[in-house]
Each structure stands twice: as structure tokens, then as C-alpha cells.
Amino acid sequence: MADGFQLQGRHGKSRVRVSRVWRRPAAAGGDIFVEWNVAISVVSDCLPSYISDDNSAIVATDSIKNTVYVKAKECTEVVSMEEFAVILGRHFTSVYPQVSEATVTIVERPWERVVVDGEPHSHGFKAGVEKHTTEVIVKKSGSLLINSGIQGYSLLKTTQSGFEGFVRDRYTLLPDTRERMVATEVTAWWRYPFEHVSQLPSKPFCFTQRYQDVKKVLAETFFGPPDVGVFSPSVQNTLYLMAKEVLSRYPDISSVQLRMPNLHFLPVNLSSKENPGLVKFADDVYLPTDEPHGTIEATVSRAISKL
């Protein structure tokens, strides 16, 4: 309470870009390289700084930025970005008495190891596409929330998709079809079950491997077997099956949220009086467009989840 008003504040530092190399010999798989974009937000009891000229309780955002580099240096062993986010969150909630909560968000720029003449390069990397993300919330009590995800995961199949039997009214122009292209750019978030820092495994949990696992399962479920595929009656059904498969395979994930815009490929038909069949669509020529696009999203969790 301040002067009869309720005040809730938080502060931090965003777009703190940090890279880390862990040196390893070629025989051990070569160097490990990551590039992270870090954002930190802390809930802090520094009311006097808002209502007067007393800044004595503020943890400067420049100090928050510097902490990222110090902690990166201290990680002499390879850590996942989820582990790094927990390290940062525990630092701010334990070192500063006035900080009750820290939220750490990290987006990883995807650098992939280069393969030369069929062999993984020991220290060469190329930029990838989809991005690994995480958001970790640590409270002074030790309460913990870890969400991880994927951004920009583009998937497309040229057949084995349809959409029919939907609501038809006087505004409906879209025809039923059992043959269409389907494309999307998946944004996925999944929650790990660790609710307190004491629940983190004593043996490091490989968040990075689980990210790769989830990405693989999402694609496999979307596409189906490589020779015949799998029919998708709607993006909604495909989304549910993708999330369900992740939960079925990995008991250490408690919920999955997927956002899958339906990026349209419109059939092209061109005609004129002189040439009525200039381009006659036969499931071959399309106009790609993502404006406007359909938006489909859902969260799937276990029946016993506390979400």
C-alpha cells in the first residue's frame, strides 16, 4: 500500500545476449556452442524507490545483466538453458532478501553442427530455423515452474489432409474437401512436473534431449509413416494427436500447449474469354498466403495434472 494506492511492480533486463562455448576434443564429439537471448524479471520489495527518492533496495538492471555473464562463466560443465534459467532464478531469490520471485525467459538461436563429408565437424556450426525456448519461475520459497517450447517449427504436407462436415450457413463459401495441402508454423509449450527446486533430479535431467525428443514426436505424428503418411481430417484433430503422443511417450511432461495457424495454399484457376482453361487447378498450382490464416490452439494435460 502506498499513499492509499495498491502498487505491484517488477523490473529486470531483457535481450541479454550471451554465447557460451564448452571446449571438447573431436574424439568426445567436438565443441558445444550455444547462443541465448535472456530476459530476467524480478519481483522485489523496493516500494520506497517508487514513492520517494530512496533507491537503496533496487537491484540495478545493469547488475542483473552482468549476472548473466558471470553465471555463464561459472558453468564450467555443459548446462541446458533450462538449467541455466534455474541457476539465475535461484541466484536472485537467494542473494537478495528483497527479491521474492524471479522469472527467467530464454530463447536459443539454433546453431546446428555442420556435417562435412558425412562427418560431424568438431567446431563448425550453421544457423538452424526453429527456436528452443524456456520460461522458468523461481520463488524464494523454492517453488518452481519450468515451461519449455518451440517457436517457428514449420511443417507442411502436400496431401493426406481434408476438411469437411463443418458448420454451413449463409456466410459459408468454403467447399468440403478430402484433398488439400496443410501447412503450419507450430508454437509449442510443455510443462515439466518439477514444482520445487528440491524435486530437481540429483543426476542432471537432460532438458535439451527432451526438447529434441518432443520436436521429433510432433513431426512424426503430423506426417505419419514416410511411405503413406496419415490422413488429417482437421488441424484440430492433428493438434490433439500431436499433444497426446508427447504426453503418452514422456511421463516427465505434465501438459502440452500447441498453437498451429493454418497457413493456406489456395488453388489457382486462371481463365479469360479467349482462354477459359489458362490454368485449370488439378491439385498442382497454389497461391501461398498467410494473411489471413486460421488459428487453432489447445492445451492438453493429464487428468491428474494440477493445471
PDB file of N, CA and C in Angstrom, residues 205-286:
ATOM      1  N   PHE A 205      18.942 -33.721 -15.274  1.00  0.00           N
ATOM      2  CA  PHE A 205      17.901 -34.094 -16.224  1.00  0.00           C
ATOM      3  C   PHE A 205      18.217 -33.433 -17.556  1.00  0.00           C
ATOM      4  N   CYS A 206      18.171 -34.204 -18.636  1.00  0.00           N
ATOM      5  CA  CYS A 206      18.607 -33.669 -19.926  1.00  0.00           C
ATOM      6  C   CYS A 206      17.448 -32.961 -20.627  1.00  0.00           C
ATOM      7  N   PHE A 207      17.234 -31.702 -20.265  1.00  0.00           N
ATOM      8  CA  PHE A 207      16.182 -30.907 -20.900  1.00  0.00           C
ATOM      9  C   PHE A 207      16.422 -30.782 -22.401  1.00  0.00           C
ATOM     10  N   THR A 208      17.679 -30.640 -22.801  1.00  0.00           N
ATOM     11  CA  THR A 208      17.989 -30.468 -24.221  1.00  0.00           C
ATOM     12  C   THR A 208      17.584 -31.701 -25.014  1.00  0.00           C
ATOM     13  N   GLN A 209      17.857 -32.883 -24.477  1.00  0.00           N
ATOM     14  CA  GLN A 209      17.448 -34.106 -25.163  1.00  0.00           C
ATOM     15  C   GLN A 209      15.936 -34.209 -25.242  1.00  0.00           C
ATOM     16  N   ARG A 210      15.234 -33.808 -24.167  1.00  0.00           N
ATOM     17  CA  ARG A 210      13.782 -33.881 -24.195  1.00  0.00           C
ATOM     18  C   ARG A 210      13.219 -32.920 -25.245  1.00  0.00           C
ATOM     19  N   TYR A 211      13.831 -31.767 -25.406  1.00  0.00           N
ATOM     20  CA  TYR A 211      13.425 -30.842 -26.474  1.00  0.00           C
ATOM     21  C   TYR A 211      13.536 -31.522 -27.835  1.00  0.00           C
ATOM     22  N   GLN A 212      14.645 -32.178 -28.101  1.00  0.00           N
ATOM     23  CA  GLN A 212      14.819 -32.880 -29.372  1.00  0.00           C
ATOM     24  C   GLN A 212      13.781 -33.999 -29.510  1.00  0.00           C
ATOM     25  N   ASP A 213      13.506 -34.697 -28.410  1.00  0.00           N
ATOM     26  CA  ASP A 213      12.519 -35.776 -28.434  1.00  0.00           C
ATOM     27  C   ASP A 213      11.134 -35.249 -28.807  1.00  0.00           C
ATOM     28  N   VAL A 214      10.724 -34.160 -28.149  1.00  0.00           N
ATOM     29  CA  VAL A 214       9.398 -33.603 -28.396  1.00  0.00           C
ATOM     30  C   VAL A 214       9.285 -33.125 -29.838  1.00  0.00           C
ATOM     31  N   LYS A 215      10.291 -32.446 -30.311  1.00  0.00           N
ATOM     32  CA  LYS A 215      10.284 -31.956 -31.693  1.00  0.00           C
ATOM     33  C   LYS A 215      10.110 -33.114 -32.678  1.00  0.00           C
ATOM     34  N   LYS A 216      10.786 -34.209 -32.424  1.00  0.00           N
ATOM     35  CA  LYS A 216      10.706 -35.386 -33.291  1.00  0.00           C
ATOM     36  C   LYS A 216       9.301 -35.999 -33.248  1.00  0.00           C
ATOM     37  N   VAL A 217       8.724 -36.127 -32.058  1.00  0.00           N
ATOM     38  CA  VAL A 217       7.397 -36.712 -31.926  1.00  0.00           C
ATOM     39  C   VAL A 217       6.341 -35.841 -32.604  1.00  0.00           C
ATOM     40  N   LEU A 218       6.433 -34.538 -32.453  1.00  0.00           N
ATOM     41  CA  LEU A 218       5.477 -33.638 -33.101  1.00  0.00           C
ATOM     42  C   LEU A 218       5.494 -33.837 -34.612  1.00  0.00           C
ATOM     43  N   ALA A 219       6.676 -33.911 -35.199  1.00  0.00           N
ATOM     44  CA  ALA A 219       6.787 -34.083 -36.644  1.00  0.00           C
ATOM     45  C   ALA A 219       6.294 -35.461 -37.076  1.00  0.00           C
ATOM     46  N   GLU A 220       6.701 -36.509 -36.366  1.00  0.00           N
ATOM     47  CA  GLU A 220       6.287 -37.863 -36.733  1.00  0.00           C
ATOM     48  C   GLU A 220       4.764 -38.006 -36.710  1.00  0.00           C
ATOM     49  N   THR A 221       4.122 -37.392 -35.725  1.00  0.00           N
ATOM     50  CA  THR A 221       2.668 -37.500 -35.611  1.00  0.00           C
ATOM     51  C   THR A 221       1.982 -36.682 -36.693  1.00  0.00           C
ATOM     52  N   PHE A 222       2.530 -35.536 -37.019  1.00  0.00           N
ATOM     53  CA  PHE A 222       1.970 -34.678 -38.063  1.00  0.00           C
ATOM     54  C   PHE A 222       2.029 -35.375 -39.419  1.00  0.00           C
ATOM     55  N   PHE A 223       3.172 -35.987 -39.739  1.00  0.00           N
ATOM     56  CA  PHE A 223       3.378 -36.542 -41.075  1.00  0.00           C
ATOM     57  C   PHE A 223       2.882 -37.975 -41.221  1.00  0.00           C
ATOM     58  N   GLY A 224       2.997 -38.801 -40.200  1.00  0.00           N
ATOM     59  CA  GLY A 224       2.687 -40.209 -40.331  1.00  0.00           C
ATOM     60  C   GLY A 224       3.829 -40.968 -40.987  1.00  0.00           C
ATOM     61  N   PRO A 225       3.628 -42.261 -41.294  1.00  0.00           N
ATOM     62  CA  PRO A 225       4.686 -43.077 -41.902  1.00  0.00           C
ATOM     63  C   PRO A 225       5.193 -42.462 -43.208  1.00  0.00           C
ATOM     64  N   PRO A 226       6.495 -42.604 -43.492  1.00  0.00           N
ATOM     65  CA  PRO A 226       7.075 -41.922 -44.659  1.00  0.00           C
ATOM     66  C   PRO A 226       6.525 -42.378 -46.002  1.00  0.00           C
ATOM     67  N   ASP A 227       6.017 -43.608 -46.085  1.00  0.00           N
ATOM     68  CA  ASP A 227       5.546 -44.093 -47.387  1.00  0.00           C
ATOM     69  C   ASP A 227       4.094 -43.741 -47.664  1.00  0.00           C
ATOM     70  N   VAL A 228       3.246 -43.726 -46.637  1.00  0.00           N
ATOM     71  CA  VAL A 228       1.815 -43.493 -46.860  1.00  0.00           C
ATOM     72  C   VAL A 228       1.279 -42.280 -46.104  1.00  0.00           C
ATOM     73  N   GLY A 229       1.992 -41.801 -45.094  1.00  0.00           N
ATOM     74  CA  GLY A 229       1.506 -40.678 -44.310  1.00  0.00           C
ATOM     75  C   GLY A 229       0.357 -41.071 -43.405  1.00  0.00           C
ATOM     76  N   VAL A 230      -0.406 -40.068 -42.963  1.00  0.00           N
ATOM     77  CA  VAL A 230      -1.597 -40.306 -42.143  1.00  0.00           C
ATOM     78  C   VAL A 230      -2.597 -39.206 -42.476  1.00  0.00           C
ATOM     79  N   PHE A 231      -3.868 -39.575 -42.607  1.00  0.00           N
ATOM     80  CA  PHE A 231      -4.877 -38.599 -43.010  1.00  0.00           C
ATOM     81  C   PHE A 231      -5.223 -37.666 -41.856  1.00  0.00           C
ATOM     82  N   SER A 232      -5.317 -36.386 -42.159  1.00  0.00           N
ATOM     83  CA  SER A 232      -5.705 -35.374 -41.176  1.00  0.00           C
ATOM     84  C   SER A 232      -7.083 -34.836 -41.540  1.00  0.00           C
ATOM     85  N   PRO A 233      -8.113 -35.127 -40.736  1.00  0.00           N
ATOM     86  CA  PRO A 233      -9.445 -34.611 -41.034  1.00  0.00           C
ATOM     87  C   PRO A 233      -9.616 -33.140 -40.644  1.00  0.00           C
ATOM     88  N   SER A 234      -8.687 -32.609 -39.840  1.00  0.00           N
ATOM     89  CA  SER A 234      -8.707 -31.203 -39.442  1.00  0.00           C
ATOM     90  C   SER A 234      -7.404 -30.886 -38.735  1.00  0.00           C
ATOM     91  N   VAL A 235      -7.052 -29.622 -38.698  1.00  0.00           N
ATOM     92  CA  VAL A 235      -5.879 -29.229 -37.915  1.00  0.00           C
ATOM     93  C   VAL A 235      -6.135 -29.492 -36.439  1.00  0.00           C
ATOM     94  N   GLN A 236      -7.402 -29.341 -36.014  1.00  0.00           N
ATOM     95  CA  GLN A 236      -7.740 -29.579 -34.621  1.00  0.00           C
ATOM     96  C   GLN A 236      -7.404 -31.019 -34.210  1.00  0.00           C
ATOM     97  N   ASN A 237      -7.795 -31.973 -35.036  1.00  0.00           N
ATOM     98  CA  ASN A 237      -7.534 -33.369 -34.708  1.00  0.00           C
ATOM     99  C   ASN A 237      -6.046 -33.669 -34.710  1.00  0.00           C
ATOM    100  N   THR A 238      -5.335 -33.143 -35.698  1.00  0.00           N
ATOM    101  CA  THR A 238      -3.891 -33.371 -35.767  1.00  0.00           C
ATOM    102  C   THR A 238      -3.192 -32.764 -34.564  1.00  0.00           C
ATOM    103  N   LEU A 239      -3.608 -31.561 -34.174  1.00  0.00           N
ATOM    104  CA  LEU A 239      -3.027 -30.907 -32.994  1.00  0.00           C
ATOM    105  C   LEU A 239      -3.205 -31.791 -31.756  1.00  0.00           C
ATOM    106  N   TYR A 240      -4.414 -32.293 -31.558  1.00  0.00           N
ATOM    107  CA  TYR A 240      -4.674 -33.122 -30.382  1.00  0.00           C
ATOM    108  C   TYR A 240      -3.823 -34.388 -30.388  1.00  0.00           C
ATOM    109  N   LEU A 241      -3.718 -35.040 -31.532  1.00  0.00           N
ATOM    110  CA  LEU A 241      -2.933 -36.265 -31.615  1.00  0.00           C
ATOM    111  C   LEU A 241      -1.455 -35.993 -31.360  1.00  0.00           C
ATOM    112  N   MET A 242      -0.962 -34.848 -31.806  1.00  0.00           N
ATOM    113  CA  MET A 242       0.434 -34.482 -31.563  1.00  0.00           C
ATOM    114  C   MET A 242       0.694 -34.298 -30.073  1.00  0.00           C
ATOM    115  N   ALA A 243      -0.179 -33.539 -29.405  1.00  0.00           N
ATOM    116  CA  ALA A 243      -0.005 -33.300 -27.974  1.00  0.00           C
ATOM    117  C   ALA A 243      -0.173 -34.594 -27.177  1.00  0.00           C
ATOM    118  N   LYS A 244      -1.167 -35.393 -27.556  1.00  0.00           N
ATOM    119  CA  LYS A 244      -1.430 -36.655 -26.864  1.00  0.00           C
ATOM    120  C   LYS A 244      -0.225 -37.592 -26.961  1.00  0.00           C
ATOM    121  N   GLU A 245       0.419 -37.634 -28.121  1.00  0.00           N
ATOM    122  CA  GLU A 245       1.561 -38.522 -28.307  1.00  0.00           C
ATOM    123  C   GLU A 245       2.735 -38.091 -27.445  1.00  0.00           C
ATOM    124  N   VAL A 246       2.944 -36.788 -27.315  1.00  0.00           N
ATOM    125  CA  VAL A 246       4.013 -36.298 -26.440  1.00  0.00           C
ATOM    126  C   VAL A 246       3.775 -36.740 -25.005  1.00  0.00           C
ATOM    127  N   LEU A 247       2.544 -36.557 -24.516  1.00  0.00           N
ATOM    128  CA  LEU A 247       2.227 -36.932 -23.139  1.00  0.00           C
ATOM    129  C   LEU A 247       2.311 -38.448 -22.940  1.00  0.00           C
ATOM    130  N   SER A 248       1.932 -39.213 -23.964  1.00  0.00           N
ATOM    131  CA  SER A 248       1.965 -40.670 -23.850  1.00  0.00           C
ATOM    132  C   SER A 248       3.394 -41.187 -23.755  1.00  0.00           C
ATOM    133  N   ARG A 249       4.304 -40.531 -24.464  1.00  0.00           N
ATOM    134  CA  ARG A 249       5.685 -41.020 -24.504  1.00  0.00           C
ATOM    135  C   ARG A 249       6.529 -40.537 -23.341  1.00  0.00           C
ATOM    136  N   TYR A 250       6.205 -39.361 -22.808  1.00  0.00           N
ATOM    137  CA  TYR A 250       7.100 -38.756 -21.830  1.00  0.00           C
ATOM    138  C   TYR A 250       6.342 -38.410 -20.545  1.00  0.00           C
ATOM    139  N   PRO A 251       6.406 -39.277 -19.539  1.00  0.00           N
ATOM    140  CA  PRO A 251       5.722 -39.015 -18.269  1.00  0.00           C
ATOM    141  C   PRO A 251       6.290 -37.825 -17.516  1.00  0.00           C
ATOM    142  N   ASP A 252       7.500 -37.362 -17.905  1.00  0.00           N
ATOM    143  CA  ASP A 252       8.067 -36.196 -17.231  1.00  0.00           C
ATOM    144  C   ASP A 252       7.566 -34.880 -17.825  1.00  0.00           C
ATOM    145  N   ILE A 253       6.568 -34.936 -18.685  1.00  0.00           N
ATOM    146  CA  ILE A 253       5.892 -33.734 -19.190  1.00  0.00           C
ATOM    147  C   ILE A 253       4.443 -33.794 -18.722  1.00  0.00           C
ATOM    148  N   SER A 254       3.978 -32.732 -18.083  1.00  0.00           N
ATOM    149  CA  SER A 254       2.646 -32.769 -17.469  1.00  0.00           C
ATOM    150  C   SER A 254       1.570 -32.133 -18.340  1.00  0.00           C
ATOM    151  N   SER A 255       1.937 -31.245 -19.271  1.00  0.00           N
ATOM    152  CA  SER A 255       0.940 -30.653 -20.163  1.00  0.00           C
ATOM    153  C   SER A 255       1.639 -30.125 -21.403  1.00  0.00           C
ATOM    154  N   VAL A 256       0.863 -30.007 -22.482  1.00  0.00           N
ATOM    155  CA  VAL A 256       1.384 -29.504 -23.757  1.00  0.00           C
ATOM    156  C   VAL A 256       0.396 -28.487 -24.310  1.00  0.00           C
ATOM    157  N   GLN A 257       0.905 -27.325 -24.678  1.00  0.00           N
ATOM    158  CA  GLN A 257       0.096 -26.310 -25.350  1.00  0.00           C
ATOM    159  C   GLN A 257       0.630 -26.143 -26.770  1.00  0.00           C
ATOM    160  N   LEU A 258      -0.270 -26.239 -27.749  1.00  0.00           N
ATOM    161  CA  LEU A 258       0.121 -26.086 -29.144  1.00  0.00           C
ATOM    162  C   LEU A 258      -0.700 -24.982 -29.791  1.00  0.00           C
ATOM    163  N   ARG A 259      -0.022 -24.139 -30.551  1.00  0.00           N
ATOM    164  CA  ARG A 259      -0.678 -23.142 -31.405  1.00  0.00           C
ATOM    165  C   ARG A 259      -0.264 -23.445 -32.832  1.00  0.00           C
ATOM    166  N   MET A 260      -1.249 -23.720 -33.698  1.00  0.00           N
ATOM    167  CA  MET A 260      -0.950 -24.154 -35.055  1.00  0.00           C
ATOM    168  C   MET A 260      -1.789 -23.367 -36.062  1.00  0.00           C
ATOM    169  N   PRO A 261      -1.299 -22.215 -36.518  1.00  0.00           N
ATOM    170  CA  PRO A 261      -2.018 -21.479 -37.558  1.00  0.00           C
ATOM    171  C   PRO A 261      -2.100 -22.306 -38.837  1.00  0.00           C
ATOM    172  N   ASN A 262      -3.255 -22.229 -39.497  1.00  0.00           N
ATOM    173  CA  ASN A 262      -3.454 -22.951 -40.750  1.00  0.00           C
ATOM    174  C   ASN A 262      -3.015 -22.030 -41.891  1.00  0.00           C
ATOM    175  N   LEU A 263      -1.789 -22.240 -42.365  1.00  0.00           N
ATOM    176  CA  LEU A 263      -1.226 -21.403 -43.425  1.00  0.00           C
ATOM    177  C   LEU A 263      -1.737 -21.913 -44.770  1.00  0.00           C
ATOM    178  N   HIS A 264      -2.462 -21.073 -45.487  1.00  0.00           N
ATOM    179  CA  HIS A 264      -3.238 -21.536 -46.627  1.00  0.00           C
ATOM    180  C   HIS A 264      -2.436 -21.568 -47.927  1.00  0.00           C
ATOM    181  N   PHE A 265      -2.717 -22.595 -48.714  1.00  0.00           N
ATOM    182  CA  PHE A 265      -2.248 -22.681 -50.096  1.00  0.00           C
ATOM    183  C   PHE A 265      -3.499 -22.756 -50.962  1.00  0.00           C
ATOM    184  N   LEU A 266      -3.827 -21.653 -51.627  1.00  0.00           N
ATOM    185  CA  LEU A 266      -5.097 -21.537 -52.334  1.00  0.00           C
ATOM    186  C   LEU A 266      -4.979 -22.070 -53.753  1.00  0.00           C
ATOM    187  N   PRO A 267      -5.955 -22.853 -54.216  1.00  0.00           N
ATOM    188  CA  PRO A 267      -5.928 -23.343 -55.594  1.00  0.00           C
ATOM    189  C   PRO A 267      -5.931 -22.183 -56.592  1.00  0.00           C
ATOM    190  N   VAL A 268      -5.141 -22.301 -57.627  1.00  0.00           N
ATOM    191  CA  VAL A 268      -5.065 -21.277 -58.662  1.00  0.00           C
ATOM    192  C   VAL A 268      -5.834 -21.743 -59.893  1.00  0.00           C
ATOM    193  N   ASN A 269      -6.834 -20.950 -60.280  1.00  0.00           N
ATOM    194  CA  ASN A 269      -7.563 -21.125 -61.540  1.00  0.00           C
ATOM    195  C   ASN A 269      -7.524 -19.791 -62.286  1.00  0.00           C
ATOM    196  N   LEU A 270      -7.053 -19.809 -63.515  1.00  0.00           N
ATOM    197  CA  LEU A 270      -6.993 -18.601 -64.343  1.00  0.00           C
ATOM    198  C   LEU A 270      -7.737 -18.860 -65.642  1.00  0.00           C
ATOM    199  N   SER A 271      -8.558 -17.886 -66.007  1.00  0.00           N
ATOM    200  CA  SER A 271      -9.303 -18.050 -67.252  1.00  0.00           C
ATOM    201  C   SER A 271      -9.596 -16.694 -67.868  1.00  0.00           C
ATOM    202  N   SER A 272      -9.875 -16.695 -69.131  1.00  0.00           N
ATOM    203  CA  SER A 272     -10.303 -15.496 -69.869  1.00  0.00           C
ATOM    204  C   SER A 272     -11.264 -15.953 -70.959  1.00  0.00           C
ATOM    205  N   LYS A 273     -11.893 -15.013 -71.617  1.00  0.00           N
ATOM    206  CA  LYS A 273     -12.801 -15.381 -72.705  1.00  0.00           C
ATOM    207  C   LYS A 273     -12.053 -16.121 -73.798  1.00  0.00           C
ATOM    208  N   GLU A 274     -10.840 -15.637 -74.079  1.00  0.00           N
ATOM    209  CA  GLU A 274     -10.051 -16.244 -75.143  1.00  0.00           C
ATOM    210  C   GLU A 274      -9.446 -17.585 -74.718  1.00  0.00           C
ATOM    211  N   ASN A 275      -9.163 -17.724 -73.441  1.00  0.00           N
ATOM    212  CA  ASN A 275      -8.507 -18.934 -72.968  1.00  0.00           C
ATOM    213  C   ASN A 275      -9.134 -19.341 -71.628  1.00  0.00           C
ATOM    214  N   PRO A 276     -10.294 -19.975 -71.649  1.00  0.00           N
ATOM    215  CA  PRO A 276     -11.002 -20.314 -70.406  1.00  0.00           C
ATOM    216  C   PRO A 276     -10.257 -21.319 -69.533  1.00  0.00           C
ATOM    217  N   GLY A 277      -9.327 -22.041 -70.098  1.00  0.00           N
ATOM    218  CA  GLY A 277      -8.575 -23.019 -69.309  1.00  0.00           C
ATOM    219  C   GLY A 277      -7.118 -22.671 -69.190  1.00  0.00           C
ATOM    220  N   LEU A 278      -6.798 -21.387 -69.046  1.00  0.00           N
ATOM    221  CA  LEU A 278      -5.400 -20.945 -68.990  1.00  0.00           C
ATOM    222  C   LEU A 278      -4.637 -21.689 -67.901  1.00  0.00           C
ATOM    223  N   VAL A 279      -5.178 -21.695 -66.679  1.00  0.00           N
ATOM    224  CA  VAL A 279      -4.655 -22.545 -65.605  1.00  0.00           C
ATOM    225  C   VAL A 279      -5.854 -23.216 -64.952  1.00  0.00           C
ATOM    226  N   LYS A 280      -5.966 -24.512 -65.123  1.00  0.00           N
ATOM    227  CA  LYS A 280      -7.055 -25.269 -64.507  1.00  0.00           C
ATOM    228  C   LYS A 280      -6.472 -26.091 -63.360  1.00  0.00           C
ATOM    229  N   PHE A 281      -6.931 -25.804 -62.163  1.00  0.00           N
ATOM    230  CA  PHE A 281      -6.352 -26.424 -60.971  1.00  0.00           C
ATOM    231  C   PHE A 281      -6.576 -27.924 -60.963  1.00  0.00           C
ATOM    232  N   ALA A 282      -5.502 -28.660 -60.713  1.00  0.00           N
ATOM    233  CA  ALA A 282      -5.573 -30.122 -60.598  1.00  0.00           C
ATOM    234  C   ALA A 282      -4.652 -30.568 -59.465  1.00  0.00           C
ATOM    235  N   ASP A 283      -4.852 -29.936 -58.288  1.00  0.00           N
ATOM    236  CA  ASP A 283      -4.025 -30.225 -57.110  1.00  0.00           C
ATOM    237  C   ASP A 283      -2.541 -30.035 -57.416  1.00  0.00           C
ATOM    238  N   ASP A 284      -2.240 -28.941 -58.158  1.00  0.00           N
ATOM    239  CA  ASP A 284      -0.845 -28.765 -58.577  1.00  0.00           C
ATOM    240  C   ASP A 284      -0.309 -27.350 -58.435  1.00  0.00           C
ATOM    241  N   VAL A 285      -1.088 -26.319 -58.729  1.00  0.00           N
ATOM    242  CA  VAL A 285      -0.595 -24.942 -58.671  1.00  0.00           C
ATOM    243  C   VAL A 285      -1.383 -24.191 -57.591  1.00  0.00           C
ATOM    244  N   TYR A 286      -0.643 -23.576 -56.660  1.00  0.00           N
ATOM    245  CA  TYR A 286      -1.256 -22.927 -55.500  1.00  0.00           C
ATOM    246  C   TYR A 286      -0.723 -21.509 -55.328  1.00  0.00           C
TER     247      TYR A 286
END
